[in-house]
Coordinates of C-alpha atoms in Angstrom, one line a residue:
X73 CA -137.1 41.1 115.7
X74 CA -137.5 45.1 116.2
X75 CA -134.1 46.4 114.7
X76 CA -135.1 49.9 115.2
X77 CA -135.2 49.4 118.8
X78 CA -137.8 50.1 121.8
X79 CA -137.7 52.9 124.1
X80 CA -138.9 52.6 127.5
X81 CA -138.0 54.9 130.7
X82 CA -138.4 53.7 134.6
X83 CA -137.7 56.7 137.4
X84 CA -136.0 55.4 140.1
X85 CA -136.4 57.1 143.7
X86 CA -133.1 58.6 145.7
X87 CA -133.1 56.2 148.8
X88 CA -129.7 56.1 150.8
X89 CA -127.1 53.3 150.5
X90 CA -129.7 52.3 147.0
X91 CA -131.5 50.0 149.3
X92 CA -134.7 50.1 147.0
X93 CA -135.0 47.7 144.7
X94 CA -134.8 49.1 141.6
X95 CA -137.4 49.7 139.2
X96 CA -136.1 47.5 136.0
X97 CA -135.0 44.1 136.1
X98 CA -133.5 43.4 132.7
X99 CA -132.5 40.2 131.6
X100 CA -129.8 40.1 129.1
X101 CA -126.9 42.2 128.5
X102 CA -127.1 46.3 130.3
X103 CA -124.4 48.8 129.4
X104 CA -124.2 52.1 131.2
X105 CA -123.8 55.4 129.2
X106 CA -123.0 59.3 130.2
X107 CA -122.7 60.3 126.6
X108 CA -118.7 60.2 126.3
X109 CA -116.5 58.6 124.0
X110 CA -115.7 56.0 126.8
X111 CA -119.5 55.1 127.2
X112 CA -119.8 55.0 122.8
X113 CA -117.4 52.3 122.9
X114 CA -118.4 50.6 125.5
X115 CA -121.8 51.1 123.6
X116 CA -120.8 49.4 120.3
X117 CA -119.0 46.3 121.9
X118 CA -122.5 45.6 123.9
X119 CA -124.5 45.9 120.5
X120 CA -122.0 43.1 119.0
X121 CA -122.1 41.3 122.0
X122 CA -125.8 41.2 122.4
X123 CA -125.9 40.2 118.5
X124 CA -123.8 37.5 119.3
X125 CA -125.2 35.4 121.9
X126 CA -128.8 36.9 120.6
X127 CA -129.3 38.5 124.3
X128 CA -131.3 41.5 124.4
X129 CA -129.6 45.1 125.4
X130 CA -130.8 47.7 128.2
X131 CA -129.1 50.5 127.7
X132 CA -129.7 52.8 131.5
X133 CA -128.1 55.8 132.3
X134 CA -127.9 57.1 136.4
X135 CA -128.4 60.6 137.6
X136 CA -128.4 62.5 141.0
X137 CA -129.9 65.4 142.5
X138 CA -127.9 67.9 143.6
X139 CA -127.9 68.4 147.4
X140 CA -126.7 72.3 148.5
X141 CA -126.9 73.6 152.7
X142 CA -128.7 76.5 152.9
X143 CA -126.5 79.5 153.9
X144 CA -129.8 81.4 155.3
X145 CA -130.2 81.7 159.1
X146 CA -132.9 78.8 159.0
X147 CA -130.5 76.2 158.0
X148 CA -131.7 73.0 156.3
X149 CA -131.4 72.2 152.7
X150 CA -132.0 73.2 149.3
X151 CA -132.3 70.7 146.1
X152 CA -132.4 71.9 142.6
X153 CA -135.2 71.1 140.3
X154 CA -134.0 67.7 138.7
X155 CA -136.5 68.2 135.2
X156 CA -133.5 69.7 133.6
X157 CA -130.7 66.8 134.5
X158 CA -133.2 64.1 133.6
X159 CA -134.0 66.1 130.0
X160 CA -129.9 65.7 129.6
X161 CA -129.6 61.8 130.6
X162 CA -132.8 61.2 128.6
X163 CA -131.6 62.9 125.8
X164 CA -128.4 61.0 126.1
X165 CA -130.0 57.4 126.4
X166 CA -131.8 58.5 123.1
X167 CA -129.0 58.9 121.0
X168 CA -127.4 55.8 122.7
X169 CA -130.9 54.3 121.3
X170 CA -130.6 55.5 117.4
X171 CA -127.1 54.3 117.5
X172 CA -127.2 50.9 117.9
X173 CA -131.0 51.0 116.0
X174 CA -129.4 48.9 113.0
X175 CA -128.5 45.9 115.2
X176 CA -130.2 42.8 114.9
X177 CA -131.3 42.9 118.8
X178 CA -133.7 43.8 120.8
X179 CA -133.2 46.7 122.8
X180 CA -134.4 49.3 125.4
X181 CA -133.1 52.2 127.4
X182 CA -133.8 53.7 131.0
X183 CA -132.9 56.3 133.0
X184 CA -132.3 55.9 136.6
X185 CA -132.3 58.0 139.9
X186 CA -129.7 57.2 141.6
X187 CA -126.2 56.4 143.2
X188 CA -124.4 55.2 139.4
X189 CA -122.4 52.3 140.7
X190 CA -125.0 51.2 143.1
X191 CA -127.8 51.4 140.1
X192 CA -125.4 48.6 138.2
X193 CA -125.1 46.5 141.1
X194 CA -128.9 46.3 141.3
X195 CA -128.9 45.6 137.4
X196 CA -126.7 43.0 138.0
X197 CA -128.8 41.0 140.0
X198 CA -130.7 39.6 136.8
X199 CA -128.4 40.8 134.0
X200 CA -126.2 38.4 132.5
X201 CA -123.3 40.6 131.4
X202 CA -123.1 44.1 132.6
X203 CA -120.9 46.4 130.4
X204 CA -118.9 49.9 131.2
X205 CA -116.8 52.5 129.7
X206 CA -113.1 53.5 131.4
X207 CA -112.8 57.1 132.6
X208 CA -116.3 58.6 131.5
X209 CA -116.6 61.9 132.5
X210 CA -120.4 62.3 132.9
X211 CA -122.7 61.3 135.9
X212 CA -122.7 57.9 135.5
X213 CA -119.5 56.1 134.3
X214 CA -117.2 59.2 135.6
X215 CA -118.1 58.5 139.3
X216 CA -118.9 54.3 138.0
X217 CA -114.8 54.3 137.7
X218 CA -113.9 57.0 139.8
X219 CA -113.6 56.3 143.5
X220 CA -115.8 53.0 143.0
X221 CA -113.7 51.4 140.2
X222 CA -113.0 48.0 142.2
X223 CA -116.9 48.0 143.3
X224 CA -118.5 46.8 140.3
X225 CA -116.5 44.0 138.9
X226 CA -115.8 42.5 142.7
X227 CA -119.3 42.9 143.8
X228 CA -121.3 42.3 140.4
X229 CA -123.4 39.4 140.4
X230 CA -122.9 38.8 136.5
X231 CA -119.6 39.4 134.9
X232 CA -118.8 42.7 133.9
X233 CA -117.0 44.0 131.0
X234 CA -115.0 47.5 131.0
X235 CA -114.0 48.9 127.3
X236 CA -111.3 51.4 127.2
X237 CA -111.3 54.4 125.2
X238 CA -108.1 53.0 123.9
X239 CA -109.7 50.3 121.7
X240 CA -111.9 53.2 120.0
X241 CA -110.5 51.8 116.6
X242 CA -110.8 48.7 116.7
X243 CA -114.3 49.6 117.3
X244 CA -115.1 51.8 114.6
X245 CA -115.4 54.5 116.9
X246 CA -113.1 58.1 117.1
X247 CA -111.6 59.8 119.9
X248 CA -109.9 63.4 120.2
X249 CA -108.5 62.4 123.5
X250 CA -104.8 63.8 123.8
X251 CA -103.5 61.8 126.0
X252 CA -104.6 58.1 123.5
X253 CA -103.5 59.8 120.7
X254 CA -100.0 60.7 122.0
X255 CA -99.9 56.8 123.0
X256 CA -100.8 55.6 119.7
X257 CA -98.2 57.6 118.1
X258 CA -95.2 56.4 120.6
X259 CA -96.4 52.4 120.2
X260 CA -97.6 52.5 116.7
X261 CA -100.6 50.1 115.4
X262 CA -101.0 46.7 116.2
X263 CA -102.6 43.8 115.0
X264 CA -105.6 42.4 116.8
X265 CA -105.4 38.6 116.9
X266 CA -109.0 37.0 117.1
X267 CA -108.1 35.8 120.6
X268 CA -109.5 35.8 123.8
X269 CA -106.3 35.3 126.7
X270 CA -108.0 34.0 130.1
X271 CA -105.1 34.4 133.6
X272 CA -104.4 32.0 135.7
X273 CA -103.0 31.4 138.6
X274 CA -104.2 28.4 140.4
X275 CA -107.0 29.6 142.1
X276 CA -110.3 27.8 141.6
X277 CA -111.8 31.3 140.9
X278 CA -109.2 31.1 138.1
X279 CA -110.6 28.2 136.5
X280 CA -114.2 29.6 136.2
X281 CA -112.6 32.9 134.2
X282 CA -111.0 29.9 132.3
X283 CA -114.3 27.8 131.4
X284 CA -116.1 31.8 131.0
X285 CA -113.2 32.4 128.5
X286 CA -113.6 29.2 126.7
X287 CA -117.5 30.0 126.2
X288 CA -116.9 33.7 125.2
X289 CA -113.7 32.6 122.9
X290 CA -116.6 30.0 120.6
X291 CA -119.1 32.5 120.6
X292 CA -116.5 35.0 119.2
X293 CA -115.2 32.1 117.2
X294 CA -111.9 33.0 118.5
X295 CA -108.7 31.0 119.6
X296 CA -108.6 30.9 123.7
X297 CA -104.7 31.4 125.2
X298 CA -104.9 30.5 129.0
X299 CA -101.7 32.5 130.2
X300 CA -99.6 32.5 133.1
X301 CA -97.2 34.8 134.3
X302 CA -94.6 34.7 137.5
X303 CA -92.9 37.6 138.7
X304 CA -89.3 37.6 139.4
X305 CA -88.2 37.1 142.9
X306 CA -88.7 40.0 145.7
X307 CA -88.6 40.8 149.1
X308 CA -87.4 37.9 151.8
X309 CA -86.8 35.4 148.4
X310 CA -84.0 38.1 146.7
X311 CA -81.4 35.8 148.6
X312 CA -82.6 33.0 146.2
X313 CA -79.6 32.1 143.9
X314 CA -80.6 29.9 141.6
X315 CA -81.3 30.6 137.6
X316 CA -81.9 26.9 137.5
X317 CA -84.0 26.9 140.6
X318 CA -86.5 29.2 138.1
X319 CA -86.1 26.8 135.5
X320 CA -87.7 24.5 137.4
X321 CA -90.4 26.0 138.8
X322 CA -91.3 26.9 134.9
X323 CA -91.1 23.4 134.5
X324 CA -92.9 22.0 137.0
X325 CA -95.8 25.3 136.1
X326 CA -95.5 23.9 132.6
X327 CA -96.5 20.3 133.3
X328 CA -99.7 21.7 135.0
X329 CA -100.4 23.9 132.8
X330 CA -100.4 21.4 129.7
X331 CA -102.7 19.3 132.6
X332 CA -105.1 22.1 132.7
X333 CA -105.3 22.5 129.2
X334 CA -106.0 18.4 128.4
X335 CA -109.1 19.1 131.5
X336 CA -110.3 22.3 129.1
X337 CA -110.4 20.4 125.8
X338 CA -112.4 17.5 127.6
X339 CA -115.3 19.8 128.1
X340 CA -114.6 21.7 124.5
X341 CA -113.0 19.2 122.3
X342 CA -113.6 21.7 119.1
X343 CA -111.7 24.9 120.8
X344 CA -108.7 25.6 119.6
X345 CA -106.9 26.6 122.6
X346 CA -103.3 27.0 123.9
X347 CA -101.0 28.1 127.1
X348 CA -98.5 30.2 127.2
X349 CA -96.0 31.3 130.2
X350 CA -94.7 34.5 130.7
X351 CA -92.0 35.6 133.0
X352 CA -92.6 39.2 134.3
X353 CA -95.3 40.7 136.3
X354 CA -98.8 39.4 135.7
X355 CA -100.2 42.8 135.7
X356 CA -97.7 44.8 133.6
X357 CA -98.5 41.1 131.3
X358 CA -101.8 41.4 131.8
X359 CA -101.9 45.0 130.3
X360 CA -100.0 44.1 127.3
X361 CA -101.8 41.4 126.5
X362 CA -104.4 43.3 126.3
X363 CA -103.2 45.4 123.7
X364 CA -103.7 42.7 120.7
X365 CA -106.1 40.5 121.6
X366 CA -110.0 40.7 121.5
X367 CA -110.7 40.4 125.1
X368 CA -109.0 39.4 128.2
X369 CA -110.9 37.2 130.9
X370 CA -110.1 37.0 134.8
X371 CA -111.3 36.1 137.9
X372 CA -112.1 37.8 141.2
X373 CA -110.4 37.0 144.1
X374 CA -107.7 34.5 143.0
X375 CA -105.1 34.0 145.6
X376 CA -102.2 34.4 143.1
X377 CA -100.3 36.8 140.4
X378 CA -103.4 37.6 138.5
X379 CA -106.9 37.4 139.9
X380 CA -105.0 37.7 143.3
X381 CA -103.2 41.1 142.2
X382 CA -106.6 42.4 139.8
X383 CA -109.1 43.2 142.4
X384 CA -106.5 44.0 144.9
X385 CA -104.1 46.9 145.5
X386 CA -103.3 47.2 141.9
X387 CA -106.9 47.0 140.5
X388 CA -107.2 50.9 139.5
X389 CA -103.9 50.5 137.8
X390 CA -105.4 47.1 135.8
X391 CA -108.5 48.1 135.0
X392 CA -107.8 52.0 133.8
X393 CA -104.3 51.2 132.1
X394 CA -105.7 48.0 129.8
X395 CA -105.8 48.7 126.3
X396 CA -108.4 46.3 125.3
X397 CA -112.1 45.3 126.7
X398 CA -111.4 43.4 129.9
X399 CA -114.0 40.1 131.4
X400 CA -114.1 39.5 135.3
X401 CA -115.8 36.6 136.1
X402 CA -117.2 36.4 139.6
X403 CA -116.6 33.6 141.7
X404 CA -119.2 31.0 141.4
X405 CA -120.0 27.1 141.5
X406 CA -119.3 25.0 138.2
X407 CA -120.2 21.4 138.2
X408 CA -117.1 20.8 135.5
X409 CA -114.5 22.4 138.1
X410 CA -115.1 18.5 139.8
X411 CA -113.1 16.6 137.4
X412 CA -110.0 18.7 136.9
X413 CA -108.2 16.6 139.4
X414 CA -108.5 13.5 137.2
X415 CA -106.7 15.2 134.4
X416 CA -103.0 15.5 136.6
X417 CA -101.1 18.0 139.0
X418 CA -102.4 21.6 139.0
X419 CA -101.2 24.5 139.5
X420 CA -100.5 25.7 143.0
X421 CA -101.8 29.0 144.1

């Protein structure tokens, strides 16, 4: 095993809309670097990561060539010479290189030529985890959560992972960021349970972030908490009257939710696991949550409070206000989804 790493660079031409397939395709786990604090951190938890389910790492870094008009009388176009960008973002997937160098993986770096969120949703075709930084402010993972910052974990083909400047700490790494340091003043330190919290809502895109969850929670050798929040009442149901009408309905979720949890321990009878219901928003949850645990786990596309909510509307606001390295799990077909019926009621979408 080379713990000093490899080195390896592939040029990948500018074609528009990234339709060219791209020059790489790594296996394993790829994390995406600019050279900011947001891209260290999400640097270091891919290292661990990678050490922990012995996956290699690609480490690639994405560029683009400034396009100017002309302002002459002959119109047309003028590029600058790119030699000097690709020195920087080679320069910067070096460093990224020596620092993870004492890891017990194997790893390599590239640069790439191209759109930054469209070179990780090439890379995602034949990676099996694909791993970010929050608010870079470089090329790549500046633009990567910028504009785009719903397009990568809604149209991955392998789960992605964001890491938020935030969890610098708990990381080992520093930040002179203002703006995390004032935060961490006002809320003070917190403990980081050795858990990994999975949302549900009822979805069946729900219940693949749950059996994702349960894998990533024994690898981490960590407890899994499958939680589940309900908002209060809004809109056309204000009129609803009831405190015990809630009651019930926290009831009734309760009954499927112990349900769900008997059909999770059937297929890992050695987790410890456990469910827990909220009341309160399932984002504003979701972000707390996030806060003390080691990593939380959703789905895309659910159809209720959480998955429903994350890559919707309110997906900038979840994914750039988390506190804590977030897991989406795209949609996909598991052959263990078939039995959850037999274990009782679940929960309704």
């Amino acid at each position: 095993m080379d713990q000093h790493g490899k080195h390896s660079e592939s040029h990948r031409p500018e074609t528009e809309g990234n339709a060219e397939e791209p020059s790489i395709a790594p296996g394993g786990i790829v994390v995406g670097v600019d050279g900011s604090e947001h891209g260290q951190c999400a640097l270091i938890w891919a290292a661990r990561e990678a050490e922990r389910r012995q996956l290699p790492l690609h480490v690639v870094t994405a560029y683009s060539v400034p396009i100017f008009a002309a302002s002459g009388l002959d119109g047309g176009y003028a590029t600058v010479d790119d030699s000097v960008i690709r020195d920087g973002a080679e320069a910067i997937v070096k460093q990224a290189l020596e620092k993870v160098s004492g890891y017990a993986i194997d790893v390599d770096g590239s640069v790439e030529n191209g759109d930054a969120s469209g070179v990780l949703l090439d890379l995602s075709e034949t990676a099996e985890l694909l791993v970010f930084g929050t608010r870079g402010r470089g090329g790549f993972v500046g633009r990567l959560l910028g504009s785009v910052s719903s397009a990568l974990p809604a149209h991955s083909k392998c789960p992605t992972v964001t890491v938020p400047l935030f969890c610098a700490d708990r990381l080992g790494e520093t930040t002179e960021d203002k703006h995390i340091k004032a935060e961490r003043a006002k809320v003070g330190s917190r403990v980081i349970e050795n858990v990994v919290a999975v949302g549900v809502d009822g979805s069946e895109q729900a219940r693949v972030a749950v059996l994702e969850a349960a894998e990533q929670a024994q690898r981490m050798g960590a407890k899994l908490r499958v939680i589940c929040a309900v908002p209060e009442y809004s809109g056309s149901l204000a009129w609803v009257p009831a405190p015990l009408d809630r009651e019930a309905l926290f009831k009734d979720i309760r009954v499927q939710l112990d349900a769900g949890l008997a059909w999770l321990k059937s297929h890992f009878p050695k987790l410890p696991a456990e469910t827990q219901l909220l009341d309160g928003s399932p984002v504003e949850v979701l972000v707390e949550v996030s806060r003390s645990v080691e990593l939380v786990v959703l789905g895309t596309r659910g159809r209720g409070g959480f998955a429903g909510m994350l890559l919707g509307s309110t997906s900038d606001g979840v994914l750039h206000h988390a506190k804590g390295p977030m897991l989406v799990v795209p949609d996909r077909e598991d052959p263990r989804l078939a039995d959850r019926v037999n274990f009782g009621p679940m929960l309704a979408a």
